[in-house]
CSV table of C-alpha atoms in Angstrom, one decimal:
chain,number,residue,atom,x,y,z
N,1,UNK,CA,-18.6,9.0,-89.5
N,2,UNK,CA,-16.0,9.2,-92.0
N,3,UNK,CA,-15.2,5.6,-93.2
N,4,UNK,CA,-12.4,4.2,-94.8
N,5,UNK,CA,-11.2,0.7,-97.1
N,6,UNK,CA,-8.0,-1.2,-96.5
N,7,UNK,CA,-6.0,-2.5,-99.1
N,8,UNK,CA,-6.0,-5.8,-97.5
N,9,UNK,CA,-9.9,-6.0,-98.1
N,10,UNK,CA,-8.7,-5.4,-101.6
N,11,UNK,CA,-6.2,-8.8,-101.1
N,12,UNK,CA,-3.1,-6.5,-101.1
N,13,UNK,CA,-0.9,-7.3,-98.7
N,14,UNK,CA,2.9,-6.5,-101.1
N,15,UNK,CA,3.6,-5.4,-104.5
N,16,UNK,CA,1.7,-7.0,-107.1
N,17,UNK,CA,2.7,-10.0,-108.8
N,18,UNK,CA,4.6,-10.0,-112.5
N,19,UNK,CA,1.9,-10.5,-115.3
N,20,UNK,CA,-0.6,-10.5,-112.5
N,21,UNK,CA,-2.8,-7.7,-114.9
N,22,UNK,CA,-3.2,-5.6,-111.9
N,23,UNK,CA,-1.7,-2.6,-111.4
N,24,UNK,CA,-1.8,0.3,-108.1
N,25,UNK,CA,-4.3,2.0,-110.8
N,26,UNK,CA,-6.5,-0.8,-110.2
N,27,UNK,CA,-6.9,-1.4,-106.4
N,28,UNK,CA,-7.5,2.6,-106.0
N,29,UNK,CA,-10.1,2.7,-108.2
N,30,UNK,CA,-11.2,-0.2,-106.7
N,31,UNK,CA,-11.6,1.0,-103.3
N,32,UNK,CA,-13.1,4.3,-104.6
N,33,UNK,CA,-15.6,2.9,-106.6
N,34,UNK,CA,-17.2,0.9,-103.6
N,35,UNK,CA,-17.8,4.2,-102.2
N,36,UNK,CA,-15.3,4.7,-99.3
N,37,UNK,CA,-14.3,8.3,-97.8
N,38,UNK,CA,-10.4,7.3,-98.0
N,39,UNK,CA,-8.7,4.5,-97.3
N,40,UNK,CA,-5.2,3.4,-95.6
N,41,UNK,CA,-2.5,3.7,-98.4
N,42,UNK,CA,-0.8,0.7,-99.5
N,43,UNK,CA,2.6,-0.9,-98.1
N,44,UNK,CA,5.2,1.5,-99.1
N,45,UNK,CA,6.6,1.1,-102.6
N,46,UNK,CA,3.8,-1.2,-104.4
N,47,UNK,CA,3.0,2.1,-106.5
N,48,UNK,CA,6.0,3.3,-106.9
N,49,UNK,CA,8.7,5.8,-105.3
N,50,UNK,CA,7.0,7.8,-102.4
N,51,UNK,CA,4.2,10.5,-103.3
N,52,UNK,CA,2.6,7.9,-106.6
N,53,UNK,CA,0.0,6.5,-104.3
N,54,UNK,CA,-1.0,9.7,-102.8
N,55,UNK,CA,-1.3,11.5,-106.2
N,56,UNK,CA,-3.3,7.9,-107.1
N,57,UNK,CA,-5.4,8.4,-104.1
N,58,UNK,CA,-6.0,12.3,-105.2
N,59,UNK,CA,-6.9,11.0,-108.9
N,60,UNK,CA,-9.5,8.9,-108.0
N,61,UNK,CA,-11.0,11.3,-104.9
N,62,UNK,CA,-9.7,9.2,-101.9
N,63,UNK,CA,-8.2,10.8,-99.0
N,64,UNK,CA,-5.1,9.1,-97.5
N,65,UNK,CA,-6.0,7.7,-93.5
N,66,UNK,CA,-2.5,6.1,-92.7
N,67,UNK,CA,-0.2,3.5,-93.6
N,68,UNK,CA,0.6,0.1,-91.8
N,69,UNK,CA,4.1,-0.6,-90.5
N,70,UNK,CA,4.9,-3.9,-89.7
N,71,UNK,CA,7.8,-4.2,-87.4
N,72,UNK,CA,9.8,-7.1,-85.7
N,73,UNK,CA,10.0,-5.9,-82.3
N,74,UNK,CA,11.7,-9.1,-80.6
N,75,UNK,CA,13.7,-9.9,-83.8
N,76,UNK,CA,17.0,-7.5,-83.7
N,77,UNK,CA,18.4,-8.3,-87.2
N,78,UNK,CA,15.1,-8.2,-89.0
N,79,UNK,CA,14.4,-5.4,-87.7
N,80,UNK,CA,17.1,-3.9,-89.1
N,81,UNK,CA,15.2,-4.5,-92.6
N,82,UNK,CA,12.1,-3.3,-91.1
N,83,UNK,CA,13.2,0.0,-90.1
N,84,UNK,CA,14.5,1.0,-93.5
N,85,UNK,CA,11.0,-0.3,-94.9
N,86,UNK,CA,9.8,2.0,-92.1
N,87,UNK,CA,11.8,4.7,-93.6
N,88,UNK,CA,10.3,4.2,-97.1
N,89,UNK,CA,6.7,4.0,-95.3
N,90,UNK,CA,7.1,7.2,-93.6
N,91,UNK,CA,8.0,9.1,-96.3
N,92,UNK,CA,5.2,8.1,-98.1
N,93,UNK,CA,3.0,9.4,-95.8
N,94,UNK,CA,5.0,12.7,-95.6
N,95,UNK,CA,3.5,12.6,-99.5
N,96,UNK,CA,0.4,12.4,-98.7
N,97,UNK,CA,-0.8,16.1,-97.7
N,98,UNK,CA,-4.5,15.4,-97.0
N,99,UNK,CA,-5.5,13.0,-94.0
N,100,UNK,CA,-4.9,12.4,-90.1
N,101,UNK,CA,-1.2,11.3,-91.4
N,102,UNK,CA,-1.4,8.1,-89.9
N,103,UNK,CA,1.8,5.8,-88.8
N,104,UNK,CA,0.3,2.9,-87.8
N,105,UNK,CA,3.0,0.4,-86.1
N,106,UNK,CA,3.1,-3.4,-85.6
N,107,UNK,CA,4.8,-6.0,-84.2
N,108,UNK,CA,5.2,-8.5,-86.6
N,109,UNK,CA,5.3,-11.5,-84.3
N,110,UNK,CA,7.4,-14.7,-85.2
N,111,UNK,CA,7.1,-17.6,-87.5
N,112,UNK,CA,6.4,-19.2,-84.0
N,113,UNK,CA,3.6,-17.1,-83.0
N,114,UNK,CA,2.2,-17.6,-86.2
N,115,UNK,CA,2.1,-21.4,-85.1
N,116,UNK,CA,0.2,-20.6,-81.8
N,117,UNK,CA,-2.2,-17.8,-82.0
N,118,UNK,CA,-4.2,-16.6,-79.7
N,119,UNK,CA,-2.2,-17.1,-76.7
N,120,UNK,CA,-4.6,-15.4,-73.8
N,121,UNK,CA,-3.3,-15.2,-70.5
N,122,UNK,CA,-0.8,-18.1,-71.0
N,123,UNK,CA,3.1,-17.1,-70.5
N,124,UNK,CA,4.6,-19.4,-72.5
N,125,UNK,CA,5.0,-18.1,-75.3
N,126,UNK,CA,5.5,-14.7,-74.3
N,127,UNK,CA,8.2,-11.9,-74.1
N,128,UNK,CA,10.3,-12.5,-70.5
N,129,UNK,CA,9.4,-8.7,-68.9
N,130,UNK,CA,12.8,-7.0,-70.0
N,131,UNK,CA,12.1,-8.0,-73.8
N,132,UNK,CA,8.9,-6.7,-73.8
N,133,UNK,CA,10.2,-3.8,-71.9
N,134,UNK,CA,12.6,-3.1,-75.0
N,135,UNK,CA,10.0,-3.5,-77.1
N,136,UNK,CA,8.1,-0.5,-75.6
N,137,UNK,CA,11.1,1.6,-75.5
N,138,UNK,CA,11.6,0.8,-79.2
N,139,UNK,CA,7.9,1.6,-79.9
N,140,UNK,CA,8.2,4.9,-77.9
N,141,UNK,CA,11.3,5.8,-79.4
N,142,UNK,CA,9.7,5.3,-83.0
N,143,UNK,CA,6.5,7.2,-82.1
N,144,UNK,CA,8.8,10.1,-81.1
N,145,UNK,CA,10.6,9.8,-84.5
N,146,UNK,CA,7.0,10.2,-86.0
N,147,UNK,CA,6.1,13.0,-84.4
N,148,UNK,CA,9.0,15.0,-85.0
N,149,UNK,CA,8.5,14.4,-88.9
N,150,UNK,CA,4.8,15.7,-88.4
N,151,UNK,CA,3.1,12.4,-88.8
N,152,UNK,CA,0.8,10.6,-86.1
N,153,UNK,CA,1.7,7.6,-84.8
N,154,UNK,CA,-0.5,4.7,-83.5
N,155,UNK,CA,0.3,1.1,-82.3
N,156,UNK,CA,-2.1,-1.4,-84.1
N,157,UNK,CA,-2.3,-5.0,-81.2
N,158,UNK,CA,-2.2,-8.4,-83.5
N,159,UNK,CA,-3.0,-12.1,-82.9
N,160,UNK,CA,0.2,-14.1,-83.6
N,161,UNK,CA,2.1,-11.9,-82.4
N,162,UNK,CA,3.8,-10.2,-78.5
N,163,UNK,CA,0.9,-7.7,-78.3
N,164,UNK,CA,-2.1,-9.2,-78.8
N,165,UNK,CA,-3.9,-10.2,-75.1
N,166,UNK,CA,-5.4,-7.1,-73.5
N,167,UNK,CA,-3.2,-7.7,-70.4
N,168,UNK,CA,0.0,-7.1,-73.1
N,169,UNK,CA,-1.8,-4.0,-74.5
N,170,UNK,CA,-2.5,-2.5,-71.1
N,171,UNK,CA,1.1,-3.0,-70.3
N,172,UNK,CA,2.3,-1.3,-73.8
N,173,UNK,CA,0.3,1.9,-72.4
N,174,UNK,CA,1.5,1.9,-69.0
N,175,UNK,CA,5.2,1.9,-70.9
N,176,UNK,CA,4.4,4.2,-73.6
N,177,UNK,CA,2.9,7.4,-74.9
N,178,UNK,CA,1.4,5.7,-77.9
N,179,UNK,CA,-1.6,6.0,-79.0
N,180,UNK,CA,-4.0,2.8,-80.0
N,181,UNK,CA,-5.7,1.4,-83.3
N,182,UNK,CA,-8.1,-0.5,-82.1
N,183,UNK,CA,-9.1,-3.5,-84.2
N,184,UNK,CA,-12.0,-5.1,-83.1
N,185,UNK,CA,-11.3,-8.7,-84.7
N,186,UNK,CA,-7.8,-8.9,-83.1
N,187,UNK,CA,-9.1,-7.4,-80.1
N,188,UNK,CA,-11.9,-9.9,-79.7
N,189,UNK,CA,-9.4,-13.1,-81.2
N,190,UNK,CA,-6.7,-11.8,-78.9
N,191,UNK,CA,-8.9,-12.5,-75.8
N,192,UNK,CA,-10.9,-9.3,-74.9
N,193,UNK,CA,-14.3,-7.7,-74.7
N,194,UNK,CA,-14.4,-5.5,-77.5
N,195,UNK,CA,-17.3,-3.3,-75.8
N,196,UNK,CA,-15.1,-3.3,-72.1
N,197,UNK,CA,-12.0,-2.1,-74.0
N,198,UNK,CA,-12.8,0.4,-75.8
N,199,UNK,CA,-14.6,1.8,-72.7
N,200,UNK,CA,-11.2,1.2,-70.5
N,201,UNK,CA,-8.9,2.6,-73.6
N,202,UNK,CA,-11.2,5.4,-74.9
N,203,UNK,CA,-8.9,8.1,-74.5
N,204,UNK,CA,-6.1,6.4,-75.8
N,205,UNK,CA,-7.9,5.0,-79.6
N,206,UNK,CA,-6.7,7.2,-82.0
N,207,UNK,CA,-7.8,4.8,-85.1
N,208,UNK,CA,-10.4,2.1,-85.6
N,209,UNK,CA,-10.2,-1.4,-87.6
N,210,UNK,CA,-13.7,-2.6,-88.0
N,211,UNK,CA,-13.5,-6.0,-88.5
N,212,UNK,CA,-15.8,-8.9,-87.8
N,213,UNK,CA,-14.4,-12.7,-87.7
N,214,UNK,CA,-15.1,-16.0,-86.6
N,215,UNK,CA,-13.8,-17.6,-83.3
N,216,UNK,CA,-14.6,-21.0,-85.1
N,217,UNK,CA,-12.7,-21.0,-87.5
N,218,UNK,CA,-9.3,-19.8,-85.1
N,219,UNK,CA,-10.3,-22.4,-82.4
N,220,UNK,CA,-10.2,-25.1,-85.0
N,221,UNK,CA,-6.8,-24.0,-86.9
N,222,UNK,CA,-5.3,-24.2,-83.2
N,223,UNK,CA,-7.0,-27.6,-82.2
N,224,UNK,CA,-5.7,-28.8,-85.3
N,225,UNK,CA,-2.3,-27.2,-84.8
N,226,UNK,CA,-2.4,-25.4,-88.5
N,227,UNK,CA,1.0,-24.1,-89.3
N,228,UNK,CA,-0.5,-22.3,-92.8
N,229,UNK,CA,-1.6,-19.4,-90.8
N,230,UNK,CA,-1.5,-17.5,-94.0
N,231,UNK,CA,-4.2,-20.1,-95.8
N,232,UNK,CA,-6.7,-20.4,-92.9
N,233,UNK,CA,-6.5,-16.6,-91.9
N,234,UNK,CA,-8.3,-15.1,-94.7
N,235,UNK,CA,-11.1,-17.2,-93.7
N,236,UNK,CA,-11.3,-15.8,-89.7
N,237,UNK,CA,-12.2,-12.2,-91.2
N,238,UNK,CA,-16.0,-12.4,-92.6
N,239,UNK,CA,-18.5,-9.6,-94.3
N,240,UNK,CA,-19.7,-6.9,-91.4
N,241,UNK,CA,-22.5,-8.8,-89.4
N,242,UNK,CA,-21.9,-12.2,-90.4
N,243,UNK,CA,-19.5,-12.8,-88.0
N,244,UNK,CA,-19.3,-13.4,-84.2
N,245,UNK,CA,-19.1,-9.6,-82.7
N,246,UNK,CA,-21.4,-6.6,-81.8
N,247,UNK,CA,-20.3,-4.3,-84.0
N,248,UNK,CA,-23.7,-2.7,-84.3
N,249,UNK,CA,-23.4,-2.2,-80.3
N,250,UNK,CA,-19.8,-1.1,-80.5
N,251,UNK,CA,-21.0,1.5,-83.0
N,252,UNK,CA,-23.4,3.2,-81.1
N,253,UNK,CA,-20.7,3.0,-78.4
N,254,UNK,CA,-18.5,5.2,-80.8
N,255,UNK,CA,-21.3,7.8,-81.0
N,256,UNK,CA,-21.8,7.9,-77.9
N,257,UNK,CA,-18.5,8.4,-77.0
N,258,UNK,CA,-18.0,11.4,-79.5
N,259,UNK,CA,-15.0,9.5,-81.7
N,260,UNK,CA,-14.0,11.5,-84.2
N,261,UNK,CA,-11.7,9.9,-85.9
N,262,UNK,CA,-11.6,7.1,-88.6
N,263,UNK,CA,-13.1,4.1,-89.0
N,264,UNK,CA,-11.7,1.7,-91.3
N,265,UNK,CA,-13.3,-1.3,-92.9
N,266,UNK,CA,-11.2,-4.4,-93.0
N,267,UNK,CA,-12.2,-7.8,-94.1
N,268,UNK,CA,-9.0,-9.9,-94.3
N,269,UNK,CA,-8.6,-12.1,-97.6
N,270,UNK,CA,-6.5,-14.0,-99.0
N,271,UNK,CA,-4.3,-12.1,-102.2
N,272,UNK,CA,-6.1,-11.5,-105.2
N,273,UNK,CA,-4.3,-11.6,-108.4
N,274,UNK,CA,-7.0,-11.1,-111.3
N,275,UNK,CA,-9.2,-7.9,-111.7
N,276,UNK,CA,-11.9,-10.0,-111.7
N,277,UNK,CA,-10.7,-11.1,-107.8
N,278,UNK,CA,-10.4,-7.3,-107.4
N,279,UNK,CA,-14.1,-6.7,-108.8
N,280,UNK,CA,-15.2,-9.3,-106.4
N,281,UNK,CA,-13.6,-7.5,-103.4
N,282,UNK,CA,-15.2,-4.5,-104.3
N,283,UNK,CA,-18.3,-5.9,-104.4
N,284,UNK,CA,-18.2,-7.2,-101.0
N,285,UNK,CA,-16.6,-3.8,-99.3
N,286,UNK,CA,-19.7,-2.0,-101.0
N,287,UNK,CA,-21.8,-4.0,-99.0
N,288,UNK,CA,-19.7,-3.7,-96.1
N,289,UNK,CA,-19.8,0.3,-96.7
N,290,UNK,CA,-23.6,0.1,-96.8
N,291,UNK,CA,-23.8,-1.7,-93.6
N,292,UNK,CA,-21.9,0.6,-91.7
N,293,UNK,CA,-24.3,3.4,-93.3
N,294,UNK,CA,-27.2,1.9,-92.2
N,295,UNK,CA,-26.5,1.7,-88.4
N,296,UNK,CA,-25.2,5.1,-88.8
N,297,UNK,CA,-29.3,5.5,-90.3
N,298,UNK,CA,-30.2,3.8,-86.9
N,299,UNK,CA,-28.8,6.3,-84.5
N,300,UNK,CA,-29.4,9.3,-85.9
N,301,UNK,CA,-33.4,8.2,-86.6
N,302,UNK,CA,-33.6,7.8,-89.9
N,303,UNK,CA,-36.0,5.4,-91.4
């Protein structure tokens, strides 16, 4: 199984701060010291101009999965802004010559959404039919665009956001020809069986998130009616097996299934700003990484 790191594990979600003393040196070499395959390259520009994180990744032996590309879907003026950061993400990944190439999209929800997660079946809050039919075509049109540069594109569902129940995903691949990363904790947050969609979406996963959360801790932000998403977030994602999912189940399901792709380790956090924040991450995804390794010791026999 080849198994990847995320920077977010890491705590990098943008650039890093001024007089932070880290530096896109560091959270490489942090993710290839705990042991990982490759991992999913870094929000375009927090190394540099396109092609410094992929010659970082080569340094320190990781190979380059995908990057993440957050877009505002429902929002037509920041959008704007987010396709020129798509721009700068895409050629980044051109950069990168090893890897599936991955272009892994995203809506990025509202300030709203952020407000009231985990929406299930309830309408209320979600797109009117013909906006979230614009959305698809705007997703489609973009997977087309990253095909024709020779990248892969994939379509990554999100709480807090207008993809995340599996009745909006099912819709997005009756619209689309866009392939899934399927994230087990949004997956399971956003309202779904993780082991009943993968089965019904097998042939349309072309990337894994493995990530295990809390319900907990999002059923108490939203009884509460938490508007710091951002604070009480990085506690919903939790070290592999310690939270409320069957990822050693949904494992063998993957083996069983012959999936061949990647699987990428992610364990939300909040950002990390000192290198001794970053040697703590790395701690943590090293265990992760080792859990993964030893179900992968259960199926195939090994003692």
């Amino acid at each position: 199984m080849k198994v990847g790191a995320a920077p977010v594990s890491f705590g990098v979600y943008r650039p890093p701060e001024a007089g932070s003393g880290l530096s896109p040196d560091h959270l490489v070499a942090a993710m290839a010291s705990s042991g990982y395959d490759g991992a999913e390259l870094p929000p375009a520009g927090y190394a540099g101009p396109p092609g410094t994180a992929a010659r970082l990744f080569e340094k320190h032996g990781l190979v380059p999965v995908g990057i993440y590309i957050p877009i505002h879907f429902a929002d037509p003026e920041l959008r704007i802004g987010d396709e020129h950061r798509m721009e700068e993400a895409l050629r980044e990944l051109e950069e990168a010559g090893a890897g599936p190439r991955l272009a892994i999209l995203a809506d990025e929800g509202s300030d709203f959404l952020l407000r009231h997660p985990a929406r299930g079946d309830d309408p209320t809050h979600a797109l009117a039919p013909e906006a979230f039919e614009e959305l698809c075509a705007a997703a489609h049109w973009m997977a087309d665009e990253i095909r024709r540069r020779g990248l892969v594109p994939s379509f990554h569902p999100h709480i807090s956001t207008y993809v995340e129940s599996p009745d909006e995903v099912e819709r997005l691949l009756e619209l689309t020809d866009i392939d899934l990363t399927f994230d087990t904790g949004h997956i399971a947050l956003g309202g779904g069986d993780i082991l009943e969609r993968f089965a019904a979406w097998r042939e349309r996963i072309n990337h894994i998130h493995l990530k295990d959360v809390r319900h907990e801790v999002l059923e108490e932000a939203k009884s509460r009616g938490r508007d710091d998403f951002d604070v009480w977030w990085a506690d919903v994602s939790v070290p592999l097996g310690e939270g409320d999912l069957p990822l050693g189940q949904f494992l063998v399901q993957l083996s069983e299934a012959g999936y061949r792709g990647w699987v990428v380790v992610e364990q939300d956090r909040a950002p990390i700003c000192s290198e001794a924040g970053l040697r703590s991450a790395a701690g943590v995804q090293t265990r992760n990484l080792a859990w993964v390794r030893q179900v992968e010791k259960g199926l195939s026999g090994e003692s």
